[in-house]
């Protein structure tokens, strides 16, 4: 489709004949932006529930009154997350008394390039104003070279997203995947807050880009969110990093074994005997860790432990550092074998 004003005008005229009854729309211009005139026309359709599109510079700003009132599912691609943030800003800053997306349940967004530093913090803050049930945001990077992107690495906290806990109660899916140089600053306290705020979590994935948290934090979210079926989280399983947050009796009553968890991804998680104890006298982590995992999730039989594809992007520059991670991988494989035997023993 040639992206011309004539074709856009004809398309707008064609779509207008379906505006009252159409509930699903997927519109693409071969990765070209949807023009602002079309986006504003679509935004006021009264029954539109499912929308797939690509937004960019030519799509903004959105000035339609009370946009996307019936929309429940939004699947979007964009050049970078700045455009997604701009769309959410445009909707939240409409002059009408009714905000946009009042019925939105699911957002699935893919950014094709790295965004500017700070965009993740800005975006997560905006998302706290929604009552979404499913959030999936994936940031890709067009730079296939070993050198860092021109925007530089992105470090951001999950804390702004957790600031308004009452808006997170409906969340079942949370997938936050920054580009390969991104890192999520995460603490045990953040994991506890997430588990309390989102009791109905089904799937959590931070793309294994988070700063490692303790096994205690992993155990907390797995047992507190008993509908949880899959989780991707970096943990620190070294001997001196088994820290936990003390819980009172009221908290303990919420923690029960999770019998639904089937997938645990721990790529890049450190595991070793470190600290004052020498390996000959240290506890056997290859046995104690699988027993711990079996206790919190009795039906968990497999760990996802392979290095993610970003290893291929950094191999030439970081080959020695990555080779050191092979020891961790072998340890986790042993943990996985023991865990499988424990699970089989219960069947």
XYZ file of C-alpha atoms in Angstrom:
347
model
C 0.000 0.000 0.000
C 1.497 3.330 -1.031
C 1.264 5.787 1.815
C -0.262 8.815 0.050
C -2.810 11.416 1.049
C -5.233 10.155 -1.600
C -5.140 6.590 -0.350
C -5.431 7.738 3.250
C -8.490 9.797 2.358
C -10.059 6.855 0.519
C -9.288 4.525 3.411
C -10.798 6.939 5.916
C -13.939 7.161 3.805
C -14.108 3.364 3.495
C -13.625 2.751 7.213
C -16.207 5.387 8.152
C -18.918 3.187 6.668
C -18.105 0.549 9.321
C -17.474 2.878 12.241
C -20.711 2.152 14.099
C -20.463 -1.637 14.140
C -16.801 -2.604 13.768
C -15.323 -4.299 16.862
C -11.917 -5.476 15.548
C -9.390 -3.665 13.365
C -5.824 -4.438 12.301
C -4.318 -1.669 10.198
C -0.714 -1.549 8.969
C 1.224 0.487 6.435
C 4.221 -1.850 6.179
C 5.646 -0.499 9.436
C 4.774 3.067 8.501
C 2.994 5.220 11.062
C -0.755 5.301 11.081
C -1.555 8.912 10.076
C -3.005 11.151 12.750
C -6.181 11.746 10.739
C -6.927 8.011 10.669
C -6.019 7.466 14.317
C -8.368 10.237 15.409
C -11.161 8.842 13.236
C -10.730 5.357 14.686
C -10.437 6.623 18.268
C -14.101 7.653 18.447
C -15.599 4.421 17.117
C -18.141 3.390 19.762
C -17.744 -0.416 19.586
C -14.093 -0.951 18.712
C -12.645 -3.490 21.164
C -9.548 -4.970 19.466
C -6.990 -2.778 17.696
C -3.641 -3.586 16.077
C -1.538 -0.765 14.595
C 1.870 0.892 14.256
C 2.322 4.422 15.623
C 5.056 6.974 15.144
C 5.811 10.639 14.640
C 2.968 11.129 12.137
C 0.409 9.668 14.536
C 0.730 12.252 17.298
C -0.823 14.057 19.014
C -4.207 12.431 19.539
C -6.873 15.084 20.115
C -10.039 12.991 19.733
C -12.586 13.573 22.521
C -13.069 10.595 24.852
C -10.949 8.229 22.718
C -11.226 4.445 22.615
C -14.089 4.133 25.064
C -14.862 0.487 24.198
C -11.303 -0.728 23.510
C -10.239 -3.774 25.549
C -7.187 -5.107 23.650
C -4.424 -2.973 22.133
C -1.605 -4.554 20.115
C 0.891 -1.939 19.006
C 4.309 -1.550 17.468
C 6.276 1.679 17.428
C 9.712 2.988 16.492
C 10.588 3.372 20.177
C 8.753 3.622 23.475
C 8.626 7.430 23.329
C 5.739 7.167 20.867
C 3.838 4.787 23.125
C 4.374 7.178 26.025
C 3.197 10.093 23.867
C -0.001 8.236 22.996
C -0.769 7.575 26.651
C 0.000 11.211 27.494
C -2.292 12.438 24.724
C -5.138 10.342 26.025
C -4.670 11.253 29.665
C -4.485 14.952 28.830
C -7.709 15.189 26.784
C -9.861 18.200 27.550
C -12.995 16.103 28.018
C -14.075 14.946 31.426
C -13.754 11.283 30.417
C -10.306 9.792 29.957
C -9.372 7.392 27.207
C -9.122 3.617 27.473
C -11.619 3.219 30.358
C -12.194 -0.464 29.490
C -8.705 -1.418 28.371
C -7.661 -4.837 29.720
C -4.603 -5.779 27.689
C -1.668 -3.896 26.155
C 0.936 -5.635 24.025
C 3.595 -3.243 22.734
C 6.775 -3.874 20.762
C 9.285 -1.054 20.315
C 11.533 -1.706 17.335
C 14.438 0.408 18.630
C 15.943 1.523 21.920
C 14.285 4.529 23.484
C 15.912 7.475 25.233
C 17.250 7.196 28.754
C 14.441 7.607 31.259
C 11.620 6.444 29.003
C 10.926 3.308 31.033
C 10.481 5.229 34.299
C 8.170 7.671 32.555
C 6.145 4.900 30.964
C 5.768 2.837 34.133
C 4.544 5.908 35.992
C 1.860 6.524 33.360
C 0.721 2.898 33.488
C -0.097 3.228 37.184
C -3.074 5.383 36.132
C -4.672 2.434 34.337
C -6.522 -0.609 35.616
C -4.959 -3.034 33.153
C -4.991 -6.794 33.595
C -2.270 -7.690 31.090
C 0.833 -5.584 30.368
C 3.452 -6.753 27.874
C 6.101 -4.261 26.754
C 9.061 -5.462 24.704
C 11.898 -3.216 23.614
C 14.112 -4.440 20.803
C 17.361 -2.973 19.527
C 18.323 -2.527 15.891
C 22.004 -2.424 16.827
C 23.459 -5.890 16.214
C 27.028 -4.802 16.903
C 28.856 -5.473 20.186
C 29.170 -1.763 20.915
C 26.499 -0.193 23.143
C 23.663 1.703 21.514
C 24.015 5.434 20.962
C 21.360 6.043 23.606
C 23.499 4.296 26.197
C 22.396 1.653 28.712
C 19.068 2.162 30.460
C 18.764 1.560 34.196
C 15.397 2.022 35.834
C 13.490 1.020 38.938
C 10.210 -0.835 39.132
C 9.293 1.276 42.162
C 7.353 3.990 40.254
C 5.091 1.274 38.875
C 4.455 -0.040 42.395
C 3.713 3.363 43.895
C -0.072 3.137 43.416
C -0.841 -0.384 44.550
C -4.618 -0.067 44.312
C -4.416 0.276 40.511
C -2.488 -2.994 40.129
C -4.963 -5.403 41.691
C -6.261 -6.685 38.331
C -2.885 -7.476 36.802
C -2.493 -11.093 35.689
C 0.326 -10.719 33.144
C 3.361 -8.487 33.600
C 6.061 -8.665 30.930
C 8.682 -5.916 30.994
C 11.528 -6.592 28.593
C 14.021 -3.767 28.020
C 16.560 -3.951 25.209
C 19.701 -5.964 25.795
C 21.585 -3.131 27.506
C 18.691 -2.307 29.834
C 18.592 -3.253 33.502
C 15.758 -3.187 36.024
C 16.863 -2.172 39.507
C 14.876 -4.534 41.716
C 14.990 -5.229 45.458
C 13.447 -7.870 47.697
C 11.077 -5.220 49.016
C 9.915 -4.473 45.457
C 9.128 -8.152 44.890
C 7.137 -8.263 48.140
C 5.189 -5.151 47.136
C 4.452 -6.597 43.698
C 3.152 -9.827 45.221
C 0.889 -7.981 47.657
C -0.414 -5.559 45.038
C -1.059 -8.204 42.340
C -2.485 -11.276 44.080
C -3.872 -12.726 40.822
C -0.621 -12.809 38.863
C -0.508 -15.589 36.289
C 2.716 -14.717 34.434
C 5.634 -12.457 35.393
C 8.653 -11.855 33.191
C 11.305 -9.220 33.602
C 13.329 -10.646 30.735
C 16.029 -11.689 33.197
C 17.187 -8.074 33.129
C 16.585 -7.359 36.824
C 19.249 -6.987 39.460
C 19.256 -10.325 41.303
C 16.932 -10.742 44.286
C 17.154 -13.338 47.033
C 15.655 -16.806 46.948
C 13.530 -15.611 49.848
C 11.930 -12.982 47.600
C 11.310 -15.589 44.910
C 9.712 -17.868 47.477
C 7.498 -15.047 48.683
C 5.991 -14.114 45.314
C 5.562 -17.760 44.287
C 3.694 -18.660 47.484
C 1.791 -15.394 47.842
C 0.512 -15.442 44.228
C -0.849 -18.970 44.049
C -2.298 -18.493 40.551
C 1.233 -17.883 39.255
C 2.124 -20.372 36.486
C 5.330 -18.898 35.060
C 7.944 -16.459 36.264
C 11.203 -15.137 34.820
C 13.384 -13.563 37.492
C 17.100 -13.329 38.204
C 17.941 -14.527 41.698
C 21.124 -14.486 43.746
C 21.596 -18.042 44.962
C 25.036 -17.603 46.472
C 25.464 -18.728 50.033
C 25.758 -15.243 51.537
C 22.855 -13.867 49.488
C 19.980 -15.916 50.880
C 18.592 -12.858 52.615
C 14.929 -12.416 53.384
C 12.573 -9.865 54.887
C 11.167 -10.812 58.258
C 7.443 -11.542 58.075
C 4.856 -11.299 60.820
C 2.253 -13.987 61.484
C -0.366 -12.243 59.345
C 1.985 -12.363 56.367
C 2.919 -15.998 56.922
C -0.698 -17.127 56.693
C -0.810 -15.972 53.045
C 2.154 -18.119 52.044
C 1.173 -21.568 50.802
C 2.869 -23.923 48.321
C 2.090 -22.989 44.733
C 0.841 -26.035 42.836
C 0.337 -24.208 39.537
C 3.865 -22.998 38.834
C 5.258 -24.843 35.816
C 7.999 -22.555 34.494
C 10.818 -20.768 36.294
C 13.421 -18.932 34.190
C 16.579 -17.923 36.068
C 18.971 -17.020 33.228
C 22.046 -15.180 34.385
C 21.447 -15.909 38.081
C 24.626 -16.282 40.145
C 24.943 -19.481 42.164
C 28.058 -20.333 44.159
C 29.449 -20.862 47.618
C 30.958 -17.518 48.561
C 31.637 -15.719 51.787
C 33.325 -16.925 54.964
C 32.519 -20.625 54.434
C 34.796 -22.710 52.263
C 33.182 -25.158 49.812
C 34.256 -28.306 51.785
C 32.295 -27.144 54.848
C 29.535 -25.162 53.115
C 26.005 -26.561 52.714
C 25.440 -28.415 49.453
C 23.582 -25.764 47.464
C 23.028 -28.251 44.653
C 20.697 -30.098 47.049
C 19.331 -27.380 49.322
C 18.224 -25.093 46.474
C 16.149 -27.731 44.623
C 14.577 -28.745 47.949
C 13.650 -25.110 48.533
C 12.164 -24.789 45.029
C 10.246 -28.031 45.501
C 8.865 -26.765 48.797
C 7.496 -23.529 47.319
C 6.291 -25.103 44.035
C 5.810 -28.891 44.348
C 4.904 -29.395 40.684
C 7.753 -27.361 39.225
C 9.856 -29.849 37.279
C 12.035 -27.765 34.965
C 14.217 -24.671 35.079
C 14.906 -22.426 32.102
C 18.607 -21.745 32.506
C 20.170 -21.174 29.058
C 21.761 -17.863 28.227
C 19.417 -15.644 26.241
C 20.095 -14.622 22.651
C 21.839 -11.433 23.713
C 24.928 -13.587 24.348
C 25.316 -13.706 20.585
C 25.377 -9.889 20.459
C 28.134 -9.604 23.043
C 30.217 -12.705 22.452
C 33.127 -11.041 20.691
C 33.581 -8.358 23.301
C 32.671 -10.226 26.475
C 33.618 -13.808 25.654
C 35.805 -14.253 28.758
C 33.197 -12.837 31.093
C 30.471 -14.954 29.534
C 32.604 -18.065 29.781
C 32.735 -17.544 33.542
C 28.963 -17.832 33.583
C 29.231 -21.368 32.258
C 30.075 -22.554 35.780
C 26.792 -21.075 37.013
C 24.936 -22.743 34.147
C 26.376 -26.149 35.031
C 25.399 -25.670 38.686
C 21.844 -24.707 37.721
C 21.634 -27.757 35.454
C 22.478 -29.928 38.437
C 19.828 -28.126 40.483
C 17.371 -28.788 37.658
C 18.187 -32.525 37.583
C 17.670 -32.862 41.335
C 14.441 -30.852 41.144
C 13.103 -33.148 38.425
C 13.819 -36.207 40.590
C 12.033 -34.617 43.543
C 9.002 -33.866 41.410
C 8.928 -37.369 39.952
C 9.123 -38.788 43.475
C 5.844 -37.087 44.363
C 3.935 -38.518 41.386
